Amino acid sequence: MPPTVSEVAELVRDGLSALDVTPFAGLFAADAVYEVPFLGERIEGRDAVVATLAAGGVRARSAGLTKAQVTTTLAESGFVVELVVSGPGVEFPSSVGILTVAGGEITSYRDYPDTSAAAKFGSSSSGSERGVKPHSPQTAE
């Protein structure tokens, strides 16, 4: 029996929380599509999608980010993920994604990154200079 939408969402939440695609890499359909519509980016095929998401995790970790707070909202045909990424001294909203699930597989992932927050984060070496919210114990996991 294929995984339910809520089971897929849980695995995605677990992986994204650790900035790691591994826990849900096998859930992408062979013809899955990853899109970043506002940037005109479209990646097709399981291997290419997984490679793209894995590279994003590597970039995030190399930038000093260590985890993401992930909120999922279920829908009949999939779910929405909201990510707030953090690392030592910083926390900022990263993206909202819409994932479609059919037959227990992720068929599409439309990602809407907060490019403004990412640009502020990347423009400086300290959280206060970056213009991002200082990390607070109340939001830490």
PDB file of C-alpha atoms in Angstrom:
ATOM      1  CA  MET A   1       0.000   0.000   0.000  1.00  0.00           C
ATOM      2  CA  PRO A   2       1.495   3.384  -0.979  1.00  0.00           C
ATOM      3  CA  PRO A   3       2.097   5.989   1.703  1.00  0.00           C
ATOM      4  CA  THR A   4      -0.701   8.446   2.434  1.00  0.00           C
ATOM      5  CA  VAL A   5      -0.373  12.180   1.874  1.00  0.00           C
ATOM      6  CA  SER A   6       0.122  12.677   5.629  1.00  0.00           C
ATOM      7  CA  GLU A   7       2.869  10.008   5.709  1.00  0.00           C
ATOM      8  CA  VAL A   8       4.630  11.642   2.754  1.00  0.00           C
ATOM      9  CA  ALA A   9       4.287  15.053   4.449  1.00  0.00           C
ATOM     10  CA  GLU A  10       5.845  13.675   7.645  1.00  0.00           C
ATOM     11  CA  LEU A  11       8.868  12.301   5.785  1.00  0.00           C
ATOM     12  CA  VAL A  12       9.311  15.571   3.892  1.00  0.00           C
ATOM     13  CA  ARG A  13       9.039  17.541   7.145  1.00  0.00           C
ATOM     14  CA  ASP A  14      11.659  15.294   8.788  1.00  0.00           C
ATOM     15  CA  GLY A  15      14.067  15.708   5.886  1.00  0.00           C
ATOM     16  CA  LEU A  16      13.620  19.427   5.373  1.00  0.00           C
ATOM     17  CA  SER A  17      13.996  20.019   9.116  1.00  0.00           C
ATOM     18  CA  ALA A  18      17.526  18.643   8.838  1.00  0.00           C
ATOM     19  CA  LEU A  19      18.158  20.286   5.438  1.00  0.00           C
ATOM     20  CA  ASP A  20      18.458  16.764   4.010  1.00  0.00           C
ATOM     21  CA  VAL A  21      16.510  15.282   1.091  1.00  0.00           C
ATOM     22  CA  THR A  22      17.534  11.697   1.962  1.00  0.00           C
ATOM     23  CA  PRO A  23      14.455  10.797   4.100  1.00  0.00           C
ATOM     24  CA  PHE A  24      12.091  11.515   1.205  1.00  0.00           C
ATOM     25  CA  ALA A  25      14.246  11.161  -1.919  1.00  0.00           C
ATOM     26  CA  GLY A  26      12.657   7.833  -2.787  1.00  0.00           C
ATOM     27  CA  LEU A  27       9.168   9.317  -2.719  1.00  0.00           C
ATOM     28  CA  PHE A  28       9.557  11.324  -5.930  1.00  0.00           C
ATOM     29  CA  ALA A  29       7.829   9.909  -8.984  1.00  0.00           C
ATOM     30  CA  ALA A  30      10.130   8.999 -11.879  1.00  0.00           C
ATOM     31  CA  ASP A  31       8.715  11.960 -13.833  1.00  0.00           C
ATOM     32  CA  ALA A  32       8.551  14.376 -10.879  1.00  0.00           C
ATOM     33  CA  VAL A  33       8.913  18.097 -11.527  1.00  0.00           C
ATOM     34  CA  TYR A  34      10.504  20.722  -9.270  1.00  0.00           C
ATOM     35  CA  GLU A  35       9.707  24.312 -10.172  1.00  0.00           C
ATOM     36  CA  VAL A  36      10.647  27.737  -8.877  1.00  0.00           C
ATOM     37  CA  PRO A  37       8.059  29.688 -10.881  1.00  0.00           C
ATOM     38  CA  PHE A  38       9.187  33.216 -10.045  1.00  0.00           C
ATOM     39  CA  LEU A  39      12.728  32.373 -11.151  1.00  0.00           C
ATOM     40  CA  GLY A  40      11.649  30.476 -14.265  1.00  0.00           C
ATOM     41  CA  GLU A  41      13.336  27.282 -13.061  1.00  0.00           C
ATOM     42  CA  ARG A  42      11.981  23.833 -13.952  1.00  0.00           C
ATOM     43  CA  ILE A  43      13.751  20.553 -13.172  1.00  0.00           C
ATOM     44  CA  GLU A  44      12.303  17.297 -14.503  1.00  0.00           C
ATOM     45  CA  GLY A  45      12.856  13.704 -13.404  1.00  0.00           C
ATOM     46  CA  ARG A  46      13.420  12.093  -9.999  1.00  0.00           C
ATOM     47  CA  ASP A  47      17.221  12.041 -10.158  1.00  0.00           C
ATOM     48  CA  ALA A  48      17.496  15.674 -11.271  1.00  0.00           C
ATOM     49  CA  VAL A  49      14.981  16.852  -8.643  1.00  0.00           C
ATOM     50  CA  VAL A  50      16.744  14.972  -5.842  1.00  0.00           C
ATOM     51  CA  ALA A  51      20.137  16.293  -6.988  1.00  0.00           C
ATOM     52  CA  THR A  52      18.799  19.860  -7.052  1.00  0.00           C
ATOM     53  CA  LEU A  53      17.289  19.606  -3.568  1.00  0.00           C
ATOM     54  CA  ALA A  54      20.422  17.895  -2.188  1.00  0.00           C
ATOM     55  CA  ALA A  55      22.585  20.700  -3.598  1.00  0.00           C
ATOM     56  CA  GLY A  56      20.309  23.240  -1.904  1.00  0.00           C
ATOM     57  CA  GLY A  57      20.871  21.509   1.434  1.00  0.00           C
ATOM     58  CA  VAL A  58      24.631  21.547   0.887  1.00  0.00           C
ATOM     59  CA  ARG A  59      24.531  25.278   0.067  1.00  0.00           C
ATOM     60  CA  ALA A  60      22.425  25.997   3.152  1.00  0.00           C
ATOM     61  CA  ARG A  61      24.761  24.088   5.464  1.00  0.00           C
ATOM     62  CA  SER A  62      27.858  25.686   3.929  1.00  0.00           C
ATOM     63  CA  ALA A  63      26.264  29.092   4.580  1.00  0.00           C
ATOM     64  CA  GLY A  64      25.993  28.210   8.271  1.00  0.00           C
ATOM     65  CA  LEU A  65      22.355  27.158   8.397  1.00  0.00           C
ATOM     66  CA  THR A  66      21.741  24.073  10.494  1.00  0.00           C
ATOM     67  CA  LYS A  67      18.037  23.319  10.456  1.00  0.00           C
ATOM     68  CA  ALA A  68      14.579  24.414   9.390  1.00  0.00           C
ATOM     69  CA  GLN A  69      11.353  24.734  11.274  1.00  0.00           C
ATOM     70  CA  VAL A  70       8.855  23.122   8.907  1.00  0.00           C
ATOM     71  CA  THR A  71       5.094  23.575   9.021  1.00  0.00           C
ATOM     72  CA  THR A  72       2.944  21.363   6.825  1.00  0.00           C
ATOM     73  CA  THR A  73      -0.656  21.948   5.836  1.00  0.00           C
ATOM     74  CA  LEU A  74      -2.405  18.969   4.270  1.00  0.00           C
ATOM     75  CA  ALA A  75      -4.713  19.122   1.280  1.00  0.00           C
ATOM     76  CA  GLU A  76      -6.475  16.330  -0.584  1.00  0.00           C
ATOM     77  CA  SER A  77      -3.957  16.259  -3.425  1.00  0.00           C
ATOM     78  CA  GLY A  78      -0.817  17.080  -1.448  1.00  0.00           C
ATOM     79  CA  PHE A  79       0.421  19.587   1.081  1.00  0.00           C
ATOM     80  CA  VAL A  80       2.047  22.943   1.636  1.00  0.00           C
ATOM     81  CA  VAL A  81       5.371  23.314   3.460  1.00  0.00           C
ATOM     82  CA  GLU A  82       6.550  26.507   5.083  1.00  0.00           C
ATOM     83  CA  LEU A  83      10.220  26.710   6.041  1.00  0.00           C
ATOM     84  CA  VAL A  84      11.951  28.982   8.517  1.00  0.00           C
ATOM     85  CA  VAL A  85      15.674  28.234   8.402  1.00  0.00           C
ATOM     86  CA  SER A  86      18.137  28.916  11.177  1.00  0.00           C
ATOM     87  CA  GLY A  87      21.723  28.659  12.231  1.00  0.00           C
ATOM     88  CA  PRO A  88      23.838  30.138  15.004  1.00  0.00           C
ATOM     89  CA  GLY A  89      22.390  33.582  15.691  1.00  0.00           C
ATOM     90  CA  VAL A  90      20.011  33.781  12.723  1.00  0.00           C
ATOM     91  CA  GLU A  91      16.537  32.743  11.703  1.00  0.00           C
ATOM     92  CA  PHE A  92      14.529  33.782   8.660  1.00  0.00           C
ATOM     93  CA  PRO A  93      11.611  32.611   6.502  1.00  0.00           C
ATOM     94  CA  SER A  94      13.058  30.619   3.633  1.00  0.00           C
ATOM     95  CA  SER A  95      10.250  29.414   1.392  1.00  0.00           C
ATOM     96  CA  VAL A  96       6.773  28.086   0.868  1.00  0.00           C
ATOM     97  CA  GLY A  97       6.360  24.988  -1.243  1.00  0.00           C
ATOM     98  CA  ILE A  98       3.346  23.265  -2.739  1.00  0.00           C
ATOM     99  CA  LEU A  99       3.770  19.532  -3.176  1.00  0.00           C
ATOM    100  CA  THR A 100       1.394  17.335  -5.145  1.00  0.00           C
ATOM    101  CA  VAL A 101       1.141  13.651  -4.218  1.00  0.00           C
ATOM    102  CA  ALA A 102      -0.425  10.895  -6.336  1.00  0.00           C
ATOM    103  CA  GLY A 103      -0.277   7.201  -5.562  1.00  0.00           C
ATOM    104  CA  GLY A 104       2.039   7.820  -2.622  1.00  0.00           C
ATOM    105  CA  GLU A 105       4.611   9.640  -4.765  1.00  0.00           C
ATOM    106  CA  ILE A 106       5.546  13.305  -4.994  1.00  0.00           C
ATOM    107  CA  THR A 107       4.734  14.324  -8.551  1.00  0.00           C
ATOM    108  CA  SER A 108       5.481  18.033  -8.285  1.00  0.00           C
ATOM    109  CA  TYR A 109       7.127  20.488  -5.915  1.00  0.00           C
ATOM    110  CA  ARG A 110       6.530  24.170  -6.623  1.00  0.00           C
ATOM    111  CA  ASP A 111       8.895  26.235  -4.490  1.00  0.00           C
ATOM    112  CA  TYR A 112       8.426  29.912  -3.695  1.00  0.00           C
ATOM    113  CA  PRO A 113      11.595  31.075  -1.914  1.00  0.00           C
ATOM    114  CA  ASP A 114      11.832  34.297   0.036  1.00  0.00           C
ATOM    115  CA  THR A 115      14.609  35.684  -2.146  1.00  0.00           C
ATOM    116  CA  SER A 116      14.698  38.957  -0.228  1.00  0.00           C
ATOM    117  CA  ALA A 117      15.410  37.222   3.101  1.00  0.00           C
ATOM    118  CA  ALA A 118      18.008  34.978   1.468  1.00  0.00           C
ATOM    119  CA  ALA A 119      19.732  37.965  -0.116  1.00  0.00           C
ATOM    120  CA  LYS A 120      19.844  39.781   3.228  1.00  0.00           C
ATOM    121  CA  PHE A 121      21.248  36.658   4.870  1.00  0.00           C
ATOM    122  CA  GLY A 122      23.934  36.234   2.247  1.00  0.00           C
ATOM    123  CA  SER A 123      24.954  39.903   2.095  1.00  0.00           C
ATOM    124  CA  SER A 124      26.822  39.961   5.394  1.00  0.00           C
ATOM    125  CA  SER A 125      28.525  37.765   7.918  1.00  0.00           C
ATOM    126  CA  SER A 126      26.513  38.640  11.039  1.00  0.00           C
ATOM    127  CA  GLY A 127      22.801  38.142  11.680  1.00  0.00           C
ATOM    128  CA  SER A 128      22.154  41.707  12.831  1.00  0.00           C
ATOM    129  CA  GLU A 129      23.872  43.114   9.754  1.00  0.00           C
ATOM    130  CA  ARG A 130      21.959  40.710   7.545  1.00  0.00           C
ATOM    131  CA  GLY A 131      18.639  42.176   8.557  1.00  0.00           C
ATOM    132  CA  VAL A 132      17.323  38.816   9.679  1.00  0.00           C
ATOM    133  CA  LYS A 133      15.661  38.028  12.959  1.00  0.00           C
ATOM    134  CA  PRO A 134      18.056  36.988  15.726  1.00  0.00           C
ATOM    135  CA  HIS A 135      17.584  33.370  16.763  1.00  0.00           C
ATOM    136  CA  SER A 136      15.465  33.098  19.895  1.00  0.00           C
ATOM    137  CA  PRO A 137      15.085  30.141  22.263  1.00  0.00           C
ATOM    138  CA  GLN A 138      11.293  30.164  21.810  1.00  0.00           C
ATOM    139  CA  THR A 139      11.615  29.202  18.162  1.00  0.00           C
ATOM    140  CA  ALA A 140      14.444  26.722  18.520  1.00  0.00           C
ATOM    141  CA  GLU A 141      13.634  23.045  18.219  1.00  0.00           C
TER     142      GLU A 141
END
